[in-house]
Amino acid sequence: MPLRHSTETALLLVLALVIALTGILSSTLPPIPAGGLPWLLSMILAVAYPVILTPLFRARRADTPLRTMHWYPAFILLLWFFLEVFALYVPSAQVLQQYFTVAWTLPAVAIGIIALVVYCLRVIRRRIPRIAVMLLLLVPYAAVGMISARGAYYEGEIAAVLWSGDWWQVFGSGAAIPSARWSLAGKGTSLADLEASEDVSEERWRDKLRAAERRSSREADRKSQAKSEGKTASAMSKASSTSSAPLWRQTSSAPAALPSSGGALEVIAISMIALYSGVLHDRARRRSC
């Protein structure tokens, strides 16, 4: 029996949510080796998701692209692990890892959801509602991710809930990120005052928090400067209008009486003489004719 339209729509929407959740997990995972166990658990869940759905796909003869896209969350986590291990041996590669996880791993999440949108465009079944829901998911995700990337520390709060706490000791991890690091970043204490840690993964994690702290500081300075410039311009405008008001009233007031320009009687007399001479000349010309 083929896959029903409603079932396919539900699978696509759930997959979009799983991709978004995987992006959040990837951006909050502690660095390797401290993040080894959290990454392994996330990877198991990401692989189990398409494996559980495989019998359904086979029984309902689902499209091959739909089956393949269900492995995309596992691919995101695998790429994160590769970049982390590569950064351990090549410190300059940390930039790639930072770009990959920026704004809640927004580049990878956007690519995955756009791929789902392209798939919806290729099939005739329920294009508009599927694409509309996916865009409604992607736009807020991107907006909140960008806000977090500008120093809101949402990632730190989520990581403190997920990867910190005594419950990790049940699995024998012993390498989870202490919540104190996140409290430093969330309460405004400067990480630059901390001494260098002997743990490489801890120091790399502090570098990420310092970078976020610097971005937040630059943004606050920019807003403060713009606010001060706006106040200065407003004060200058008010001072200019106040100083120019008396001059405007003085120059625009009309005088009590217009001054005499002189020579008015002379002009009138000359005009009368010229007119009288013209009349006499005209009479003489008519007599001679």
mmCIF file of C-alpha atoms in Angstrom:
data_model
loop_
_atom_site.group_PDB
_atom_site.id
_atom_site.type_symbol
_atom_site.label_atom_id
_atom_site.label_comp_id
_atom_site.label_asym_id
_atom_site.label_seq_id
_atom_site.Cartn_x
_atom_site.Cartn_y
_atom_site.Cartn_z
ATOM 1 C CA MET A 1 0.000 0.000 0.000
ATOM 2 C CA PRO A 2 1.522 3.358 -1.000
ATOM 3 C CA LEU A 3 2.346 6.006 1.549
ATOM 4 C CA ARG A 4 -0.667 8.179 2.293
ATOM 5 C CA HIS A 5 -0.500 11.906 1.693
ATOM 6 C CA SER A 6 -1.282 12.746 5.316
ATOM 7 C CA THR A 7 1.327 10.265 6.579
ATOM 8 C CA GLU A 8 3.960 11.679 4.232
ATOM 9 C CA THR A 9 3.134 15.215 5.353
ATOM 10 C CA ALA A 10 3.477 14.216 8.998
ATOM 11 C CA LEU A 11 6.829 12.528 8.310
ATOM 12 C CA LEU A 12 8.156 15.633 6.573
ATOM 13 C CA LEU A 13 7.105 17.952 9.373
ATOM 14 C CA VAL A 14 8.541 15.669 12.057
ATOM 15 C CA LEU A 15 11.778 15.432 10.097
ATOM 16 C CA ALA A 16 11.993 19.231 9.933
ATOM 17 C CA LEU A 17 11.566 19.398 13.712
ATOM 18 C CA VAL A 18 14.221 16.719 14.219
ATOM 19 C CA ILE A 19 16.653 18.650 12.020
ATOM 20 C CA ALA A 20 16.033 21.801 14.069
ATOM 21 C CA LEU A 21 16.545 19.942 17.363
ATOM 22 C CA THR A 22 19.735 18.385 16.014
ATOM 23 C CA GLY A 23 21.012 21.854 15.152
ATOM 24 C CA ILE A 24 20.389 23.022 18.720
ATOM 25 C CA LEU A 25 22.124 19.948 20.154
ATOM 26 C CA SER A 26 25.121 20.383 17.852
ATOM 27 C CA SER A 27 25.601 24.001 18.884
ATOM 28 C CA THR A 28 25.423 23.178 22.603
ATOM 29 C CA LEU A 29 27.555 20.015 22.697
ATOM 30 C CA PRO A 30 30.725 20.372 24.796
ATOM 31 C CA PRO A 31 33.992 20.037 22.876
ATOM 32 C CA ILE A 32 35.717 16.698 22.432
ATOM 33 C CA PRO A 33 36.766 14.821 24.558
ATOM 34 C CA ALA A 34 34.360 16.194 27.200
ATOM 35 C CA GLY A 35 31.509 16.046 24.705
ATOM 36 C CA GLY A 36 32.210 12.466 23.628
ATOM 37 C CA LEU A 37 29.417 10.851 25.619
ATOM 38 C CA PRO A 38 26.777 13.538 24.877
ATOM 39 C CA TRP A 39 27.628 13.280 21.180
ATOM 40 C CA LEU A 40 27.402 9.465 21.274
ATOM 41 C CA LEU A 41 23.957 9.530 22.867
ATOM 42 C CA SER A 42 22.756 12.133 20.358
ATOM 43 C CA MET A 43 24.174 10.087 17.502
ATOM 44 C CA ILE A 44 22.403 6.934 18.694
ATOM 45 C CA LEU A 45 19.073 8.766 18.730
ATOM 46 C CA ALA A 46 19.715 10.297 15.302
ATOM 47 C CA VAL A 47 20.499 6.876 13.800
ATOM 48 C CA ALA A 48 17.639 5.115 15.570
ATOM 49 C CA TYR A 49 15.122 7.573 14.104
ATOM 50 C CA PRO A 50 15.420 6.471 10.419
ATOM 51 C CA VAL A 51 16.088 2.835 11.383
ATOM 52 C CA ILE A 52 12.758 2.617 13.220
ATOM 53 C CA LEU A 53 10.956 4.094 10.218
ATOM 54 C CA THR A 54 12.631 1.791 7.670
ATOM 55 C CA PRO A 55 9.960 -0.979 7.886
ATOM 56 C CA LEU A 56 7.255 1.639 7.292
ATOM 57 C CA PHE A 57 9.131 3.023 4.288
ATOM 58 C CA ARG A 58 9.478 -0.442 2.783
ATOM 59 C CA ALA A 59 5.882 -1.474 3.416
ATOM 60 C CA ARG A 60 4.461 1.769 1.997
ATOM 61 C CA ARG A 61 7.004 2.084 -0.833
ATOM 62 C CA ALA A 62 8.168 5.549 0.210
ATOM 63 C CA ASP A 63 10.244 7.629 -2.204
ATOM 64 C CA THR A 64 13.996 7.154 -2.039
ATOM 65 C CA PRO A 65 14.726 10.885 -1.442
ATOM 66 C CA LEU A 66 12.360 10.851 1.529
ATOM 67 C CA ARG A 67 14.159 7.863 3.023
ATOM 68 C CA THR A 68 17.583 9.403 2.453
ATOM 69 C CA MET A 69 16.691 12.757 4.038
ATOM 70 C CA HIS A 70 15.837 11.023 7.317
ATOM 71 C CA TRP A 71 19.564 10.347 7.736
ATOM 72 C CA TYR A 72 20.408 14.041 7.562
ATOM 73 C CA PRO A 73 20.316 14.658 11.374
ATOM 74 C CA ALA A 74 22.892 11.886 11.834
ATOM 75 C CA PHE A 75 24.995 13.513 9.104
ATOM 76 C CA ILE A 76 24.957 16.836 11.000
ATOM 77 C CA LEU A 77 26.247 15.163 14.161
ATOM 78 C CA LEU A 78 28.849 13.188 12.218
ATOM 79 C CA LEU A 79 30.136 16.364 10.575
ATOM 80 C CA TRP A 80 30.296 18.060 13.983
ATOM 81 C CA PHE A 81 32.378 15.177 15.346
ATOM 82 C CA PHE A 82 34.736 15.307 12.356
ATOM 83 C CA LEU A 83 35.315 19.056 12.787
ATOM 84 C CA GLU A 84 35.910 18.644 16.520
ATOM 85 C CA VAL A 85 38.499 15.908 16.069
ATOM 86 C CA PHE A 86 40.158 17.832 13.250
ATOM 87 C CA ALA A 87 40.371 20.934 15.468
ATOM 88 C CA LEU A 88 42.202 18.924 18.146
ATOM 89 C CA TYR A 89 45.094 18.286 15.777
ATOM 90 C CA VAL A 90 44.872 21.525 13.770
ATOM 91 C CA PRO A 91 44.041 24.421 16.134
ATOM 92 C CA SER A 92 43.449 26.799 13.248
ATOM 93 C CA ALA A 93 40.507 24.610 12.178
ATOM 94 C CA GLN A 94 38.517 25.851 15.164
ATOM 95 C CA VAL A 95 37.247 28.626 12.903
ATOM 96 C CA LEU A 96 35.474 26.043 10.731
ATOM 97 C CA GLN A 97 33.834 24.530 13.765
ATOM 98 C CA GLN A 98 32.672 27.966 14.954
ATOM 99 C CA TYR A 99 31.164 28.780 11.557
ATOM 100 C CA PHE A 100 29.453 25.382 11.504
ATOM 101 C CA THR A 101 27.759 25.827 14.891
ATOM 102 C CA VAL A 102 27.001 29.550 14.598
ATOM 103 C CA ALA A 103 23.393 30.592 15.370
ATOM 104 C CA TRP A 104 22.308 27.115 16.522
ATOM 105 C CA THR A 105 24.034 25.395 13.562
ATOM 106 C CA LEU A 106 21.914 27.535 11.260
ATOM 107 C CA PRO A 107 23.813 26.764 7.992
ATOM 108 C CA ALA A 108 23.268 23.001 8.291
ATOM 109 C CA VAL A 109 19.670 23.364 9.494
ATOM 110 C CA ALA A 110 18.819 25.779 6.680
ATOM 111 C CA ILE A 111 20.274 23.415 4.078
ATOM 112 C CA GLY A 112 18.240 20.515 5.447
ATOM 113 C CA ILE A 113 14.924 22.387 5.530
ATOM 114 C CA ILE A 114 15.542 23.881 2.076
ATOM 115 C CA ALA A 115 16.145 20.341 0.785
ATOM 116 C CA LEU A 116 12.752 19.348 2.214
ATOM 117 C CA VAL A 117 11.159 22.339 0.482
ATOM 118 C CA VAL A 118 12.726 21.285 -2.843
ATOM 119 C CA TYR A 119 11.354 17.782 -2.339
ATOM 120 C CA CYS A 120 7.881 19.213 -1.690
ATOM 121 C CA LEU A 121 8.123 21.202 -4.917
ATOM 122 C CA ARG A 122 8.971 18.087 -6.917
ATOM 123 C CA VAL A 123 5.907 16.174 -5.728
ATOM 124 C CA ILE A 124 2.367 17.248 -6.461
ATOM 125 C CA ARG A 125 0.906 16.272 -3.111
ATOM 126 C CA ARG A 126 0.046 19.140 -0.731
ATOM 127 C CA ARG A 127 2.817 21.526 -1.714
ATOM 128 C CA ILE A 128 1.506 24.746 -0.194
ATOM 129 C CA PRO A 129 0.706 23.580 3.368
ATOM 130 C CA ARG A 130 3.954 21.614 3.652
ATOM 131 C CA ILE A 131 6.171 24.445 2.436
ATOM 132 C CA ALA A 132 4.284 27.014 4.521
ATOM 133 C CA VAL A 133 4.787 25.061 7.745
ATOM 134 C CA MET A 134 8.480 24.479 7.028
ATOM 135 C CA LEU A 135 9.087 28.157 6.348
ATOM 136 C CA LEU A 136 7.198 29.046 9.530
ATOM 137 C CA LEU A 137 9.643 26.782 11.337
ATOM 138 C CA LEU A 138 12.791 28.016 9.605
ATOM 139 C CA VAL A 139 12.193 31.774 9.913
ATOM 140 C CA PRO A 140 11.746 31.907 13.730
ATOM 141 C CA TYR A 141 14.568 29.402 14.145
ATOM 142 C CA ALA A 142 16.913 31.601 12.129
ATOM 143 C CA ALA A 143 15.797 34.746 13.981
ATOM 144 C CA VAL A 144 16.329 33.285 17.460
ATOM 145 C CA GLY A 145 19.590 31.711 16.332
ATOM 146 C CA MET A 146 20.930 35.054 15.127
ATOM 147 C CA ILE A 147 19.895 36.684 18.400
ATOM 148 C CA SER A 148 21.755 33.955 20.281
ATOM 149 C CA ALA A 149 24.806 34.431 18.062
ATOM 150 C CA ARG A 150 24.889 38.148 18.978
ATOM 151 C CA GLY A 151 25.462 37.324 22.619
ATOM 152 C CA ALA A 152 22.121 36.363 24.169
ATOM 153 C CA TYR A 153 23.648 33.133 25.567
ATOM 154 C CA TYR A 154 20.590 31.001 24.904
ATOM 155 C CA GLU A 155 22.947 28.207 23.871
ATOM 156 C CA GLY A 156 24.679 28.394 27.236
ATOM 157 C CA GLU A 157 21.423 28.097 29.144
ATOM 158 C CA ILE A 158 20.321 25.099 27.078
ATOM 159 C CA ALA A 159 23.708 23.426 27.451
ATOM 160 C CA ALA A 160 23.630 23.987 31.219
ATOM 161 C CA VAL A 161 20.327 22.098 31.359
ATOM 162 C CA LEU A 162 21.311 19.296 28.969
ATOM 163 C CA TRP A 163 24.953 18.550 29.656
ATOM 164 C CA SER A 164 25.485 19.656 33.258
ATOM 165 C CA GLY A 165 24.294 18.085 36.470
ATOM 166 C CA ASP A 166 24.794 15.043 38.641
ATOM 167 C CA TRP A 167 22.678 12.789 36.451
ATOM 168 C CA TRP A 168 25.636 12.469 34.047
ATOM 169 C CA GLN A 169 27.477 10.600 36.764
ATOM 170 C CA VAL A 170 25.000 7.731 36.333
ATOM 171 C CA PHE A 171 26.562 7.045 32.949
ATOM 172 C CA GLY A 172 30.055 7.412 34.337
ATOM 173 C CA SER A 173 30.860 10.421 32.224
ATOM 174 C CA GLY A 174 32.761 12.555 34.704
ATOM 175 C CA ALA A 175 33.638 14.917 31.852
ATOM 176 C CA ALA A 176 30.508 16.983 31.505
ATOM 177 C CA ILE A 177 30.838 20.745 31.479
ATOM 178 C CA PRO A 178 30.266 22.134 34.998
ATOM 179 C CA SER A 179 27.371 24.523 35.250
ATOM 180 C CA ALA A 180 29.701 27.145 36.744
ATOM 181 C CA ARG A 181 31.127 27.885 33.320
ATOM 182 C CA TRP A 182 27.714 28.646 31.966
ATOM 183 C CA SER A 183 26.828 30.751 34.989
ATOM 184 C CA LEU A 184 29.924 32.830 34.283
ATOM 185 C CA ALA A 185 28.791 33.495 30.756
ATOM 186 C CA GLY A 186 25.163 34.040 31.693
ATOM 187 C CA LYS A 187 25.692 36.399 34.640
ATOM 188 C CA GLY A 188 28.104 38.763 32.935
ATOM 189 C CA THR A 189 31.358 37.729 34.677
ATOM 190 C CA SER A 190 34.246 38.243 32.296
ATOM 191 C CA LEU A 191 35.919 35.046 31.151
ATOM 192 C CA ALA A 192 39.085 36.954 30.298
ATOM 193 C CA ASP A 193 39.936 37.088 34.022
ATOM 194 C CA LEU A 194 40.084 33.306 34.315
ATOM 195 C CA GLU A 195 43.444 31.606 34.321
ATOM 196 C CA ALA A 196 44.348 29.226 31.527
ATOM 197 C CA SER A 197 43.078 25.711 32.128
ATOM 198 C CA GLU A 198 45.196 22.619 31.747
ATOM 199 C CA ASP A 199 42.263 20.826 30.144
ATOM 200 C CA VAL A 200 42.409 21.449 26.388
ATOM 201 C CA SER A 201 38.693 20.928 25.829
ATOM 202 C CA GLU A 202 37.816 23.275 28.691
ATOM 203 C CA GLU A 203 40.089 25.982 27.334
ATOM 204 C CA ARG A 204 38.571 25.631 23.850
ATOM 205 C CA TRP A 205 35.115 25.967 25.362
ATOM 206 C CA ARG A 206 36.186 29.091 27.185
ATOM 207 C CA ASP A 207 37.463 30.502 23.888
ATOM 208 C CA LYS A 208 33.995 30.058 22.410
ATOM 209 C CA LEU A 209 32.428 31.829 25.355
ATOM 210 C CA ARG A 210 34.987 34.635 25.162
ATOM 211 C CA ALA A 211 34.177 35.127 21.474
ATOM 212 C CA ALA A 212 30.472 35.359 22.291
ATOM 213 C CA GLU A 213 31.268 37.766 25.127
ATOM 214 C CA ARG A 214 33.280 39.981 22.783
ATOM 215 C CA ARG A 215 30.431 40.037 20.257
ATOM 216 C CA SER A 216 27.990 41.042 22.965
ATOM 217 C CA SER A 217 30.342 43.763 24.205
ATOM 218 C CA ARG A 218 30.821 45.179 20.712
ATOM 219 C CA GLU A 219 27.073 45.227 20.146
ATOM 220 C CA ALA A 220 26.481 47.012 23.454
ATOM 221 C CA ASP A 221 29.184 49.587 22.641
ATOM 222 C CA ARG A 222 27.680 50.178 19.213
ATOM 223 C CA LYS A 223 24.211 50.758 20.656
ATOM 224 C CA SER A 224 25.587 53.046 23.361
ATOM 225 C CA GLN A 225 27.542 55.077 20.810
ATOM 226 C CA ALA A 226 24.529 55.405 18.519
ATOM 227 C CA LYS A 227 22.385 56.509 21.456
ATOM 228 C CA SER A 228 24.923 59.127 22.565
ATOM 229 C CA GLU A 229 25.281 60.447 19.010
ATOM 230 C CA GLY A 230 21.493 60.738 18.762
ATOM 231 C CA LYS A 231 21.346 62.735 22.001
ATOM 232 C CA THR A 232 24.162 65.034 20.835
ATOM 233 C CA ALA A 233 22.473 65.679 17.489
ATOM 234 C CA SER A 234 19.169 66.428 19.232
ATOM 235 C CA ALA A 235 20.836 68.856 21.632
ATOM 236 C CA MET A 236 22.611 70.651 18.779
ATOM 237 C CA SER A 237 19.352 70.907 16.846
ATOM 238 C CA LYS A 238 17.566 72.437 19.837
ATOM 239 C CA ALA A 239 20.414 74.904 20.460
ATOM 240 C CA SER A 240 20.456 75.939 16.813
ATOM 241 C CA SER A 241 16.699 76.546 16.744
ATOM 242 C CA THR A 242 16.862 78.542 19.988
ATOM 243 C CA SER A 243 19.708 80.783 18.816
ATOM 244 C CA SER A 244 18.160 81.473 15.429
ATOM 245 C CA ALA A 245 14.684 82.348 16.745
ATOM 246 C CA PRO A 246 15.428 85.963 17.909
ATOM 247 C CA LEU A 247 17.281 86.743 14.678
ATOM 248 C CA TRP A 248 14.362 85.456 12.643
ATOM 249 C CA ARG A 249 11.872 87.560 14.604
ATOM 250 C CA GLN A 250 14.091 90.610 14.209
ATOM 251 C CA THR A 251 14.583 90.306 10.458
ATOM 252 C CA SER A 252 11.000 89.358 9.693
ATOM 253 C CA SER A 253 9.360 92.294 11.552
ATOM 254 C CA ALA A 254 8.039 95.079 9.287
ATOM 255 C CA PRO A 255 9.236 98.719 9.860
ATOM 256 C CA ALA A 256 6.790 101.306 11.183
ATOM 257 C CA ALA A 257 7.136 103.540 8.066
ATOM 258 C CA LEU A 258 8.876 103.256 4.715
ATOM 259 C CA PRO A 259 11.714 105.759 4.157
ATOM 260 C CA SER A 260 11.405 108.346 1.408
ATOM 261 C CA SER A 261 13.299 107.422 -1.756
ATOM 262 C CA GLY A 262 13.529 111.119 -2.957
ATOM 263 C CA GLY A 263 13.083 112.713 -6.502
ATOM 264 C CA ALA A 264 9.358 111.959 -6.854
ATOM 265 C CA LEU A 265 8.270 115.556 -7.713
ATOM 266 C CA GLU A 266 11.057 115.977 -10.292
ATOM 267 C CA VAL A 267 9.996 112.850 -12.140
ATOM 268 C CA ILE A 268 6.370 113.989 -12.266
ATOM 269 C CA ALA A 269 7.304 117.491 -13.580
ATOM 270 C CA ILE A 270 9.536 116.141 -16.316
ATOM 271 C CA SER A 271 6.812 113.716 -17.393
ATOM 272 C CA MET A 272 4.239 116.548 -17.642
ATOM 273 C CA ILE A 273 6.631 118.745 -19.705
ATOM 274 C CA ALA A 274 7.389 115.868 -22.066
ATOM 275 C CA LEU A 275 3.695 115.160 -22.540
ATOM 276 C CA TYR A 276 2.895 118.829 -23.205
ATOM 277 C CA SER A 277 5.743 119.093 -25.716
ATOM 278 C CA GLY A 278 4.432 116.046 -27.516
ATOM 279 C CA VAL A 279 0.965 117.577 -27.839
ATOM 280 C CA LEU A 280 2.367 120.847 -29.243
ATOM 281 C CA HIS A 281 4.491 118.960 -31.739
ATOM 282 C CA ASP A 282 1.500 116.989 -32.944
ATOM 283 C CA ARG A 283 -0.592 120.146 -33.507
ATOM 284 C CA ALA A 284 2.220 121.833 -35.476
ATOM 285 C CA ARG A 285 2.586 118.779 -37.701
ATOM 286 C CA ARG A 286 -1.143 118.791 -38.527
ATOM 287 C CA ARG A 287 -1.130 122.523 -39.451
ATOM 288 C CA SER A 288 1.746 122.143 -41.837
ATOM 289 C CA CYS A 289 -0.088 119.382 -43.635
#
